[in-house]
Amino acid sequence: MINKCEIEDLELVYEKPKTLTDTPMHYCPGCGHGVINKLIMEVIDELKIQDKTVGVAPVGCAVFEYRYMDIDMIEAPHGRASAVATGVKRVNPDKYVFSYQGDGDLAAIGTSETIHTVNRGENILMLFINNAIYGMTGGQMAPTTLIGQKTSTSPFGRSVKNNGFPLNITELISKLDGAFYVTRHSVHKPNSVRKLKKAIQKSFEYQKENKGTCFIEVISNCPAGWGMTPLKSNEWLEENLIPKYPLGDIKVPTKN
Amino acid sequence: MNMKYDNNVKLMKGNEALAEAAIRAEIDGYFGYPITPQSEILEYLSKNFNEEDGVVLQAESEIAAINMVYGAAGSGKRVMTSTSSPGMSLMLEGISYITAAQLPCLLVNVSRGGPGLGTIQPSQADYFQSTKGGGHGDYRLIVLAPNSVQEMADFVFDAIYLAEKYRNPALILSDGTLGQMMEKVRLPEKGSLPKSIPEWAAKGKIKNKERNIIYTSAVDPTVMENLNKELQNKYALLQQEVRYELSQIEDAEILIVAFGLSARICSKAQEMANDNGLSVGLLRPITLYPFPSDTIYKLAQKVQAILVVELSAGQMVEDVKLVVNGSCPVFFHGRMGGEVPTPDEIFFELKKITDKQAVKN
Ligand SMILES: Cc1ncc(C[n+]2csc(CCOP(=O)(O)OP(=O)(O)O)c2C)c(N)n1
Ligand code: SF4
Ligand SMILES: [Mg+2]
């Protein structure tokens, strides 16, 4: 870290969140996970809830996010983060609890936990990082992989015949009565980053009011898994993923 | 632990006595999924657990239930789940995580006949799964085996006490009969088990203190081996908690080793045998892990033979043979799939052994 006094004479225009540790992140260059990790901590800083928050990390590329987040955290088994978060929240209703999961974690192995956590309206924030691939295990097909998209287990492109259709789980859970706020964002442009931050902020505020489950999908990139440069991956994301997973609010709280 | 008991004697089902004991042991949460023959635990708690004291939640599966236990235990709360054999199989991944993260919690398996969907009758065929780890990796559970409704209630306190002392899940391994049968019971009173939020709990970072992280992974195998060493050291310490019950072992020529329900049946057979001029002692392991190895070894030097009786094809008998290590012959009698031996059946086995030993002598 740069020593503060070295830049004493300069005007401070940007600072990393205080609750983000100095541990170098293990994510590949250009990966969306790092941006999302940082945004969560920015919001926790601004809301001053570091001492009241428990995060639940997934098994996936974000498994070590607790190295970067200076809050109490629990590392869940693959797919079970929302059940672990339910456990924490139910016996600590006064705490802010969030879970953070990839597409394999939340929409394949953990589908049952995802649906039932939302259906019970657990008063937590669920963050769903959709990069249409299994990043951590080396780029295998995910439930959200697009038709025709090549991965190490769909080397000729995902086919409907063999693999069925990409799973749009966010629209699915938005139909459940327990879902209070459901929204989809991305982190591939400065403007989308700002919007995502607002959504995270709102979700923690709703949680304070015991409103029910807040669910944020983030369309993210995986330059390593997709075999692209970070720049190219963001272009590919915009041209291919966003048309299939359109950005914006899916369920917003009705007035009164 | 300073146990205080209610003066009233009640007539209760094993499952209900266990559930009532959990309330009196001041649990903060129960997470479970219905399965016979233990659904009364969830039902009793749903009806009788005070909302202000914590949560009772019917999960969508045993997988979800054990992970809720993991989260809640990780936040430092006193929590439990209960299930029967097939549900236990589903929980094993989560239990492995809880053990690796060194979290205390209470697990209950009111086991039934298997494999597969099996039957809802009593079985002890989950002995291996319970005492050898069960899930992946080198871990052990603290395992207590009740043999009465009274012990179904008492062991809730013992198990939680040991789980919190050693930061390791403790399992009450019961069976369908003990869960369903009604007996007289005196319930332990609230306040017998003091509780506090441990300093390692992930429940919101305390200012100017290191954050608490509950995790089970390591990139570096050296780090993982060190965690394993820590666990093994803990299990070595745990050996001091071994518990067992002996009956009529002075001058015994044959020693029966049996736990839980089969120990009860064996004690009837023992009575019949001793009335008929045989000399039979009984050792009932109360903790299946840690296992009463030393005592069994010592007794094996004195008796002519050992008979192990289980509601399985023979699982604990392997541990007995390992300990006895050829000091005396070890015989086995078991019933499977939910069948239970009669005292006569065991008495007959004892007579066969006596005859064989007499021929040898
Ligand atoms: C029970 C179990 N099955 C499989 C795995 C292997 N595994 C680890 S992460 C993962 C998928 C990760 O993909 P995703 O959830 O999309 O996260 P990403 O790495 O893309 O962020 C798999 C299959 C595991 N750890 N546990
Ligand atoms: S593999 Fe993909 S998701 Fe994982 S860190 Fe690298 S770029 Fe990010
Ligand atoms: Mg992914």
Coordinates of N, CA and C in Angstrom, one line a residue, chain A residues 14-211:
Chain A
Y14 N -10.0 9.8 -4.7 CA -10.5 8.4 -4.7 C -9.8 7.6 -3.7
E15 N -10.5 6.8 -3.0 CA -9.9 5.9 -2.0 C -10.6 4.6 -2.0
K16 N -9.8 3.5 -1.8 CA -10.5 2.2 -1.7 C -11.3 2.2 -0.4
P17 N -12.3 1.4 -0.4 CA -13.1 1.3 0.9 C -12.3 0.9 2.1
K18 N -12.5 1.4 3.2 CA -11.8 1.1 4.4 C -11.9 -0.4 4.8
T19 N -13.1 -0.9 4.4 CA -13.4 -2.3 4.8 C -12.8 -3.3 3.7
L20 N -12.1 -2.8 2.7 CA -11.5 -3.7 1.8 C -10.0 -3.9 2.3
T21 N -9.6 -5.1 2.5 CA -8.3 -5.3 3.0 C -7.2 -5.0 2.0
D22 N -5.9 -5.1 2.4 CA -4.8 -4.8 1.5 C -4.3 -6.1 0.8
T23 N -5.0 -7.2 1.1 CA -4.6 -8.5 0.5 C -4.8 -8.4 -1.1
P24 N -3.7 -8.7 -1.8 CA -3.9 -8.7 -3.3 C -4.9 -9.7 -3.7
M25 N -5.8 -9.3 -4.6 CA -6.9 -10.2 -5.1 C -6.3 -11.3 -6.0
H26 N -6.9 -12.5 -5.9 CA -6.4 -13.6 -6.7 C -7.1 -13.7 -8.0
Y27 N -8.1 -12.8 -8.3 CA -8.9 -12.9 -9.5 C -8.0 -12.6 -10.7
C28 N -8.3 -13.2 -11.9 CA -7.6 -12.9 -13.1 C -7.7 -11.4 -13.5
P29 N -6.8 -10.9 -14.2 CA -6.9 -9.5 -14.7 C -8.2 -9.2 -15.4
G30 N -8.8 -8.2 -15.1 CA -10.1 -7.8 -15.8 C -11.3 -8.5 -15.3
C31 N -11.2 -9.4 -14.3 CA -12.4 -10.1 -13.9 C -13.4 -9.3 -13.1
G32 N -14.7 -9.5 -13.3 CA -15.7 -8.7 -12.7 C -15.8 -9.0 -11.2
H33 N -15.4 -10.1 -10.7 CA -15.5 -10.4 -9.3 C -14.9 -9.4 -8.4
G34 N -13.7 -8.9 -8.8 CA -13.0 -7.9 -8.0 C -13.8 -6.6 -7.8
V35 N -14.4 -6.2 -8.9 CA -15.2 -5.0 -8.9 C -16.4 -5.1 -8.0
I36 N -17.0 -6.3 -8.1 CA -18.2 -6.5 -7.3 C -17.9 -6.6 -5.8
N37 N -16.8 -7.3 -5.5 CA -16.3 -7.4 -4.1 C -16.1 -6.0 -3.5
K38 N -15.4 -5.1 -4.3 CA -15.1 -3.8 -3.8 C -16.4 -3.0 -3.6
L39 N -17.4 -3.1 -4.6 CA -18.6 -2.4 -4.4 C -19.4 -2.7 -3.2
I40 N -19.4 -4.0 -2.8 CA -20.1 -4.4 -1.6 C -19.5 -3.7 -0.4
M41 N -18.1 -3.7 -0.4 CA -17.5 -3.1 0.8 C -17.6 -1.6 0.8
E42 N -17.7 -1.0 -0.4 CA -18.0 0.5 -0.4 C -19.3 0.8 0.3
V43 N -20.3 0.0 -0.1 CA -21.7 0.2 0.5 C -21.6 0.0 2.0
I44 N -21.0 -1.1 2.4 CA -20.9 -1.4 3.9 C -20.2 -0.3 4.6
D45 N -19.1 0.3 4.0 CA -18.5 1.5 4.6 C -19.4 2.6 4.7
E46 N -20.1 2.9 3.6 CA -21.0 4.1 3.6 C -22.1 4.0 4.6
L47 N -22.7 2.8 4.7 CA -23.8 2.5 5.6 C -23.3 2.3 7.0
K48 N -22.0 2.2 7.2 CA -21.4 2.0 8.5 C -21.9 0.8 9.2
I49 N -21.9 -0.3 8.5 CA -22.5 -1.6 9.1 C -21.5 -2.7 9.1
Q50 N -20.2 -2.3 9.1 CA -19.2 -3.4 9.2 C -19.4 -4.3 10.4
D51 N -19.7 -3.7 11.5 CA -19.9 -4.5 12.8 C -21.2 -5.3 12.9
K52 N -22.0 -5.1 11.9 CA -23.4 -5.7 11.9 C -23.6 -6.6 10.8
T53 N -22.6 -6.9 10.0 CA -22.8 -7.6 8.7 C -22.0 -9.0 8.8
V54 N -22.7 -10.0 8.3 CA -22.1 -11.3 8.1 C -22.3 -11.7 6.6
G55 N -21.2 -12.0 5.9 CA -21.2 -12.4 4.5 C -21.0 -13.9 4.4
V56 N -21.6 -14.4 3.4 CA -21.4 -15.9 3.1 C -20.8 -16.0 1.7
A57 N -19.6 -16.6 1.7 CA -18.9 -16.8 0.5 C -19.2 -18.2 -0.2
P58 N -19.1 -18.3 -1.5 CA -19.5 -19.5 -2.2 C -18.3 -20.4 -2.4
V59 N -18.5 -21.5 -3.0 CA -17.4 -22.2 -3.6 C -17.5 -21.9 -5.1
G60 N -16.4 -21.3 -5.6 CA -16.4 -20.8 -7.0 C -15.2 -19.8 -6.9
C61 N -15.0 -19.0 -8.0 CA -13.8 -18.1 -8.0 C -13.8 -17.2 -6.8
A62 N -15.0 -16.9 -6.3 CA -15.0 -15.9 -5.2 C -14.9 -16.5 -3.8
V63 N -14.4 -17.8 -3.8 CA -14.3 -18.5 -2.5 C -13.5 -17.8 -1.5
F64 N -12.4 -17.1 -1.9 CA -11.5 -16.4 -1.0 C -11.9 -14.9 -0.8
E65 N -13.1 -14.5 -1.1 CA -13.5 -13.1 -1.0 C -13.3 -12.6 0.4
Y66 N -13.4 -13.6 1.4 CA -13.3 -13.1 2.8 C -11.9 -12.6 3.1
R67 N -10.9 -12.9 2.2 CA -9.6 -12.3 2.4 C -9.6 -10.8 2.1
Y68 N -10.5 -10.4 1.3 CA -10.6 -9.0 0.9 C -11.6 -8.2 1.7
M69 N -12.6 -8.9 2.2 CA -13.7 -8.2 2.9 C -13.4 -8.2 4.4
D70 N -13.2 -7.0 5.0 CA -12.9 -7.0 6.4 C -14.2 -7.0 7.2
I71 N -14.9 -8.1 7.1 CA -16.1 -8.3 7.9 C -16.1 -9.8 8.3
D72 N -16.9 -10.1 9.3 CA -17.1 -11.6 9.6 C -17.7 -12.3 8.5
M73 N -17.2 -13.5 8.2 CA -17.7 -14.2 7.0 C -17.7 -15.7 7.2
I74 N -18.5 -16.4 6.5 CA -18.6 -17.9 6.5 C -18.4 -18.4 5.1
E75 N -17.6 -19.4 4.9 CA -17.4 -20.0 3.6 C -18.3 -21.2 3.5
A76 N -19.3 -21.1 2.6 CA -20.3 -22.2 2.5 C -19.9 -23.3 1.6
P77 N -20.4 -24.5 1.8 CA -20.2 -25.6 0.7 C -20.8 -25.1 -0.6
H78 N -20.3 -25.8 -1.7 CA -20.8 -25.4 -3.0 C -22.3 -25.5 -3.2
G79 N -22.9 -24.4 -3.5 CA -24.3 -24.3 -3.7 C -25.2 -24.0 -2.5
R80 N -24.6 -24.0 -1.3 CA -25.4 -23.9 -0.1 C -25.4 -22.5 0.6
A81 N -24.8 -21.5 -0.1 CA -24.6 -20.2 0.6 C -26.0 -19.6 1.1
S82 N -27.0 -19.8 0.3 CA -28.3 -19.2 0.8 C -28.9 -19.9 2.0
A83 N -28.6 -21.2 2.1 CA -29.0 -22.0 3.3 C -28.2 -21.6 4.5
V84 N -26.9 -21.4 4.3 CA -26.0 -21.0 5.4 C -26.4 -19.6 5.8
A85 N -26.7 -18.7 4.9 CA -27.1 -17.3 5.2 C -28.4 -17.3 6.0
T86 N -29.3 -18.2 5.6 CA -30.6 -18.4 6.3 C -30.3 -18.7 7.8
G87 N -29.4 -19.7 8.0 CA -29.1 -20.1 9.3 C -28.6 -18.9 10.1
V88 N -27.7 -18.2 9.5 CA -27.1 -17.0 10.3 C -28.2 -16.0 10.6
K89 N -29.0 -15.7 9.6 CA -30.0 -14.6 9.8 C -31.1 -15.0 10.8
R90 N -31.5 -16.3 10.7 CA -32.6 -16.7 11.6 C -32.2 -16.6 13.1
V91 N -31.0 -16.8 13.4 CA -30.6 -16.7 14.8 C -30.0 -15.4 15.1
N92 N -29.8 -14.5 14.1 CA -29.3 -13.2 14.3 C -30.1 -12.2 13.5
P93 N -31.4 -12.1 13.8 CA -32.2 -11.2 13.0 C -31.8 -9.8 12.9
D94 N -31.0 -9.3 13.8 CA -30.6 -7.9 13.9 C -29.3 -7.7 13.0
K95 N -28.8 -8.7 12.4 CA -27.6 -8.5 11.6 C -27.9 -8.4 10.1
Y96 N -27.0 -7.8 9.3 CA -27.2 -7.7 7.9 C -26.5 -9.0 7.3
V97 N -27.2 -9.7 6.5 CA -26.6 -10.9 6.0 C -26.7 -10.9 4.5
F98 N -25.6 -11.2 3.8 CA -25.6 -11.4 2.3 C -24.9 -12.7 1.9
S99 N -25.4 -13.3 0.8 CA -24.7 -14.4 0.2 C -24.2 -14.0 -1.1
Y100 N -23.2 -14.6 -1.6 CA -22.6 -14.3 -2.9 C -22.3 -15.6 -3.6
Q101 N -22.8 -15.8 -4.8 CA -22.7 -17.1 -5.5 C -22.6 -16.9 -7.0
G102 N -21.8 -17.8 -7.6 CA -21.7 -17.9 -9.0 C -22.9 -18.6 -9.6
D103 N -22.9 -18.8 -11.0 CA -24.0 -19.4 -11.6 C -24.1 -20.9 -11.4
G104 N -22.9 -21.6 -11.3 CA -22.9 -23.0 -11.0 C -23.4 -23.2 -9.6
D105 N -22.9 -22.4 -8.7 CA -23.3 -22.5 -7.3 C -24.7 -22.2 -7.0
L106 N -25.3 -21.1 -7.6 CA -26.6 -20.7 -7.3 C -27.7 -21.4 -8.2
A107 N -27.3 -21.6 -9.4 CA -28.4 -22.0 -10.4 C -28.2 -23.5 -10.9
A108 N -27.2 -24.2 -10.4 CA -27.1 -25.6 -10.7 C -27.2 -26.4 -9.4
I109 N -26.1 -26.6 -8.7 CA -26.1 -27.4 -7.5 C -26.9 -26.9 -6.4
G110 N -27.1 -25.5 -6.4 CA -27.8 -24.9 -5.3 C -29.2 -24.4 -5.6
T111 N -29.8 -24.9 -6.8 CA -31.1 -24.4 -7.2 C -32.2 -24.6 -6.2
S112 N -32.2 -25.7 -5.5 CA -33.2 -25.9 -4.5 C -33.1 -24.9 -3.4
E113 N -31.9 -24.7 -2.9 CA -31.7 -23.7 -1.8 C -32.1 -22.3 -2.3
T114 N -31.7 -22.0 -3.5 CA -32.0 -20.7 -4.1 C -33.6 -20.4 -4.0
I115 N -34.3 -21.4 -4.6 CA -35.7 -21.2 -4.7 C -36.4 -21.1 -3.4
H116 N -36.0 -22.0 -2.5 CA -36.7 -22.0 -1.2 C -36.3 -20.9 -0.3
T117 N -35.0 -20.4 -0.4 CA -34.6 -19.2 0.4 C -35.5 -18.0 0.0
V118 N -35.6 -17.8 -1.3 CA -36.4 -16.7 -1.8 C -37.9 -16.9 -1.5
N119 N -38.3 -18.1 -1.6 CA -39.7 -18.4 -1.4 C -40.1 -18.2 0.1
R120 N -39.2 -18.4 1.0 CA -39.5 -18.1 2.4 C -39.4 -16.6 2.7
G121 N -38.9 -15.9 1.7 CA -38.7 -14.5 1.8 C -37.6 -14.2 2.9
E122 N -36.6 -15.0 2.9 CA -35.5 -14.7 3.9 C -35.0 -13.3 3.8
N123 N -34.9 -12.7 4.9 CA -34.6 -11.3 4.9 C -33.1 -11.0 4.7
I124 N -32.6 -11.4 3.5 CA -31.1 -11.3 3.3 C -31.0 -10.8 1.8
L125 N -29.7 -10.4 1.5 CA -29.4 -10.0 0.2 C -28.7 -11.2 -0.5
M126 N -29.2 -11.6 -1.7 CA -28.5 -12.7 -2.4 C -27.9 -12.1 -3.7
L127 N -26.6 -12.2 -3.8 CA -25.9 -11.7 -5.0 C -25.5 -12.9 -5.8
F128 N -25.9 -12.7 -7.1 CA -25.8 -13.9 -8.1 C -24.9 -13.4 -9.2
I129 N -23.6 -13.9 -9.2 CA -22.7 -13.5 -10.3 C -22.7 -14.4 -11.4
N130 N -23.3 -14.0 -12.5 CA -23.5 -14.8 -13.7 C -22.5 -14.5 -14.7
N131 N -21.5 -15.4 -14.9 CA -20.5 -15.3 -15.9 C -20.6 -16.4 -17.0
A132 N -21.8 -17.1 -16.9 CA -22.1 -18.1 -18.0 C -21.1 -19.2 -18.1
I133 N -20.3 -19.4 -17.0 CA -19.3 -20.5 -17.1 C -18.9 -20.8 -15.7
Y134 N -18.3 -22.0 -15.5 CA -17.6 -22.4 -14.2 C -16.2 -21.9 -14.3
G135 N -16.0 -20.7 -13.7 CA -14.6 -20.1 -13.7 C -13.6 -20.9 -13.0
M136 N -14.0 -21.2 -11.7 CA -13.0 -21.8 -10.8 C -12.5 -23.1 -11.3
T137 N -13.4 -24.0 -11.8 CA -12.9 -25.3 -12.1 C -12.4 -25.5 -13.5
G138 N -12.2 -24.3 -14.2 CA -11.5 -24.4 -15.5 C -12.4 -24.2 -16.7
G139 N -13.5 -23.6 -16.6 CA -14.3 -23.2 -17.8 C -15.3 -24.2 -18.3
Q140 N -15.9 -24.9 -17.4 CA -17.0 -25.9 -17.9 C -18.3 -25.2 -18.1
M141 N -19.2 -25.9 -18.7 CA -20.5 -25.3 -19.0 C -21.3 -25.0 -17.7
A142 N -22.0 -23.9 -17.7 CA -22.8 -23.5 -16.6 C -24.3 -23.6 -17.0
P143 N -25.2 -23.6 -16.1 CA -26.6 -23.6 -16.5 C -27.0 -22.3 -17.3
T144 N -26.2 -21.3 -17.2 CA -26.5 -20.0 -17.9 C -25.7 -19.9 -19.2
T145 N -24.9 -20.9 -19.5 CA -24.1 -20.8 -20.7 C -25.1 -20.7 -21.9
L146 N -24.7 -19.9 -22.9 CA -25.6 -19.6 -24.0 C -25.6 -20.8 -25.0
I147 N -26.7 -20.9 -25.8 CA -26.7 -21.9 -26.9 C -25.5 -21.6 -27.8
G148 N -24.8 -22.6 -28.2 CA -23.7 -22.4 -29.1 C -22.4 -21.9 -28.4
Q149 N -22.4 -21.5 -27.1 CA -21.2 -21.1 -26.4 C -20.3 -22.2 -26.2
K150 N -19.0 -22.1 -26.5 CA -18.1 -23.1 -26.3 C -17.5 -23.1 -24.9
T151 N -17.5 -24.2 -24.2 CA -16.8 -24.3 -22.9 C -16.0 -25.6 -23.0
S152 N -15.3 -25.9 -21.9 CA -14.5 -27.2 -21.9 C -15.4 -28.4 -21.9
T153 N -16.6 -28.3 -21.5 CA -17.5 -29.5 -21.5 C -18.6 -29.3 -22.6
S154 N -18.6 -28.2 -23.3 CA -19.4 -28.1 -24.5 C -18.5 -27.6 -25.6
P155 N -17.5 -28.4 -26.0 CA -16.4 -27.9 -26.9 C -16.9 -27.6 -28.3
F156 N -18.1 -28.1 -28.6 CA -18.6 -27.7 -30.0 C -19.7 -26.7 -29.8
G157 N -19.9 -26.2 -28.7 CA -21.0 -25.2 -28.4 C -22.1 -25.9 -27.7
R158 N -22.7 -25.2 -26.8 CA -23.9 -25.8 -26.0 C -25.0 -26.1 -27.0
S159 N -25.5 -27.3 -26.9 CA -26.6 -27.7 -27.8 C -27.9 -27.9 -27.0
V160 N -29.0 -27.5 -27.6 CA -30.3 -27.7 -26.9 C -30.6 -29.2 -26.7
K161 N -30.2 -30.0 -27.7 CA -30.5 -31.4 -27.7 C -29.8 -32.1 -26.5
N162 N -28.6 -31.7 -26.3 CA -27.8 -32.4 -25.2 C -28.0 -31.7 -23.9
N163 N -28.0 -30.4 -23.9 CA -27.9 -29.6 -22.6 C -29.1 -28.8 -22.3
G164 N -30.1 -28.8 -23.1 CA -31.3 -27.9 -22.8 C -30.9 -26.4 -22.9
F165 N -31.8 -25.6 -22.3 CA -31.7 -24.2 -22.6 C -31.0 -23.5 -21.4
P166 N -30.4 -22.3 -21.7 CA -29.9 -21.5 -20.6 C -30.9 -21.2 -19.6
L167 N -30.6 -21.3 -18.3 CA -31.5 -21.2 -17.2 C -31.6 -19.7 -16.8
N168 N -32.8 -19.1 -16.9 CA -32.9 -17.8 -16.5 C -33.5 -17.8 -15.1
I169 N -32.7 -18.0 -14.1 CA -33.2 -18.3 -12.7 C -33.7 -17.0 -12.1
T170 N -33.2 -15.9 -12.5 CA -33.6 -14.6 -11.8 C -35.1 -14.3 -12.1
E171 N -35.5 -14.5 -13.4 CA -36.9 -14.3 -13.8 C -37.7 -15.3 -13.0
L172 N -37.2 -16.5 -12.9 CA -37.9 -17.6 -12.2 C -38.3 -17.2 -10.8
I173 N -37.2 -16.8 -10.0 CA -37.4 -16.5 -8.6 C -38.2 -15.2 -8.4
S174 N -38.2 -14.4 -9.4 CA -38.9 -13.1 -9.3 C -40.4 -13.3 -9.1
K175 N -40.9 -14.5 -9.6 CA -42.3 -14.8 -9.5 C -42.7 -15.2 -8.1
L176 N -41.7 -15.5 -7.2 CA -42.1 -16.0 -5.9 C -42.5 -14.9 -5.0
D177 N -43.5 -15.1 -4.1 CA -44.0 -14.1 -3.3 C -42.9 -13.6 -2.3
G178 N -42.0 -14.4 -1.9 CA -41.0 -14.0 -1.0 C -40.0 -13.0 -1.5
A179 N -39.9 -12.9 -2.8 CA -38.9 -12.0 -3.5 C -39.4 -10.6 -3.3
F180 N -38.6 -9.7 -2.7 CA -39.1 -8.3 -2.5 C -38.5 -7.4 -3.6
Y181 N -37.2 -7.6 -3.9 CA -36.6 -6.7 -4.9 C -35.7 -7.6 -5.7
V182 N -35.9 -7.6 -7.0 CA -35.1 -8.4 -7.9 C -34.6 -7.6 -9.1
T183 N -33.3 -7.6 -9.3 CA -32.8 -6.6 -10.3 C -31.6 -7.2 -10.9
R184 N -31.3 -6.8 -12.2 CA -30.1 -7.4 -12.9 C -29.2 -6.2 -13.3
H185 N -27.9 -6.4 -13.1 CA -26.9 -5.4 -13.4 C -25.7 -6.0 -14.0
S186 N -24.7 -5.1 -14.3 CA -23.5 -5.6 -14.9 C -22.4 -4.7 -14.4
V187 N -21.1 -5.1 -14.6 CA -20.0 -4.2 -14.1 C -19.1 -4.0 -15.3
H188 N -19.6 -4.0 -16.5 CA -18.7 -3.8 -17.7 C -18.5 -2.4 -18.1
K189 N -19.2 -1.5 -17.5 CA -19.1 0.0 -17.8 C -19.2 0.8 -16.5
P190 N -18.5 1.9 -16.5 CA -18.6 2.8 -15.3 C -20.0 3.1 -14.8
N191 N -20.9 3.3 -15.8 CA -22.3 3.6 -15.5 C -23.0 2.4 -14.9
S192 N -22.7 1.2 -15.4 CA -23.4 0.1 -14.8 C -22.9 -0.2 -13.4
V193 N -21.6 0.1 -13.2 CA -21.0 -0.1 -11.8 C -21.8 0.8 -10.9
R194 N -22.0 2.0 -11.3 CA -22.7 3.0 -10.4 C -24.1 2.5 -10.1
K195 N -24.8 1.9 -11.1 CA -26.2 1.4 -10.9 C -26.2 0.2 -9.9
L196 N -25.2 -0.7 -10.1 CA -25.2 -1.8 -9.2 C -25.0 -1.4 -7.8
K197 N -24.1 -0.4 -7.6 CA -23.9 0.1 -6.2 C -25.2 0.6 -5.6
K198 N -25.9 1.3 -6.3 CA -27.2 1.8 -5.8 C -28.1 0.6 -5.4
A199 N -28.1 -0.4 -6.2 CA -29.0 -1.6 -6.0 C -28.6 -2.3 -4.7
I200 N -27.2 -2.4 -4.5 CA -26.7 -3.0 -3.2 C -27.2 -2.1 -2.0
Q201 N -27.0 -0.8 -2.2 CA -27.4 0.1 -1.1 C -28.8 -0.1 -0.7
K202 N -29.7 -0.1 -1.8 CA -31.1 -0.2 -1.5 C -31.4 -1.5 -0.8
S203 N -30.8 -2.6 -1.3 CA -31.0 -3.9 -0.7 C -30.8 -4.0 0.8
F204 N -29.6 -3.3 1.2 CA -29.3 -3.3 2.6 C -30.4 -2.5 3.4
E205 N -30.8 -1.4 2.8 CA -31.8 -0.6 3.4 C -33.1 -1.4 3.6
Y206 N -33.5 -2.1 2.5 CA -34.7 -2.9 2.6 C -34.6 -4.0 3.7
Q207 N -33.3 -4.5 3.8 CA -33.1 -5.6 4.8 C -33.3 -5.0 6.2
K208 N -32.9 -3.8 6.4 CA -33.1 -3.1 7.7 C -34.6 -3.1 8.1
E209 N -35.4 -2.9 7.0 CA -36.9 -2.8 7.3 C -37.6 -4.2 7.2
N210 N -36.8 -5.3 7.2 CA -37.4 -6.6 7.1 C -38.3 -6.9 6.0
K211 N -37.9 -6.5 4.8 CA -38.9 -6.5 3.7 C -39.0 -7.9 3.0

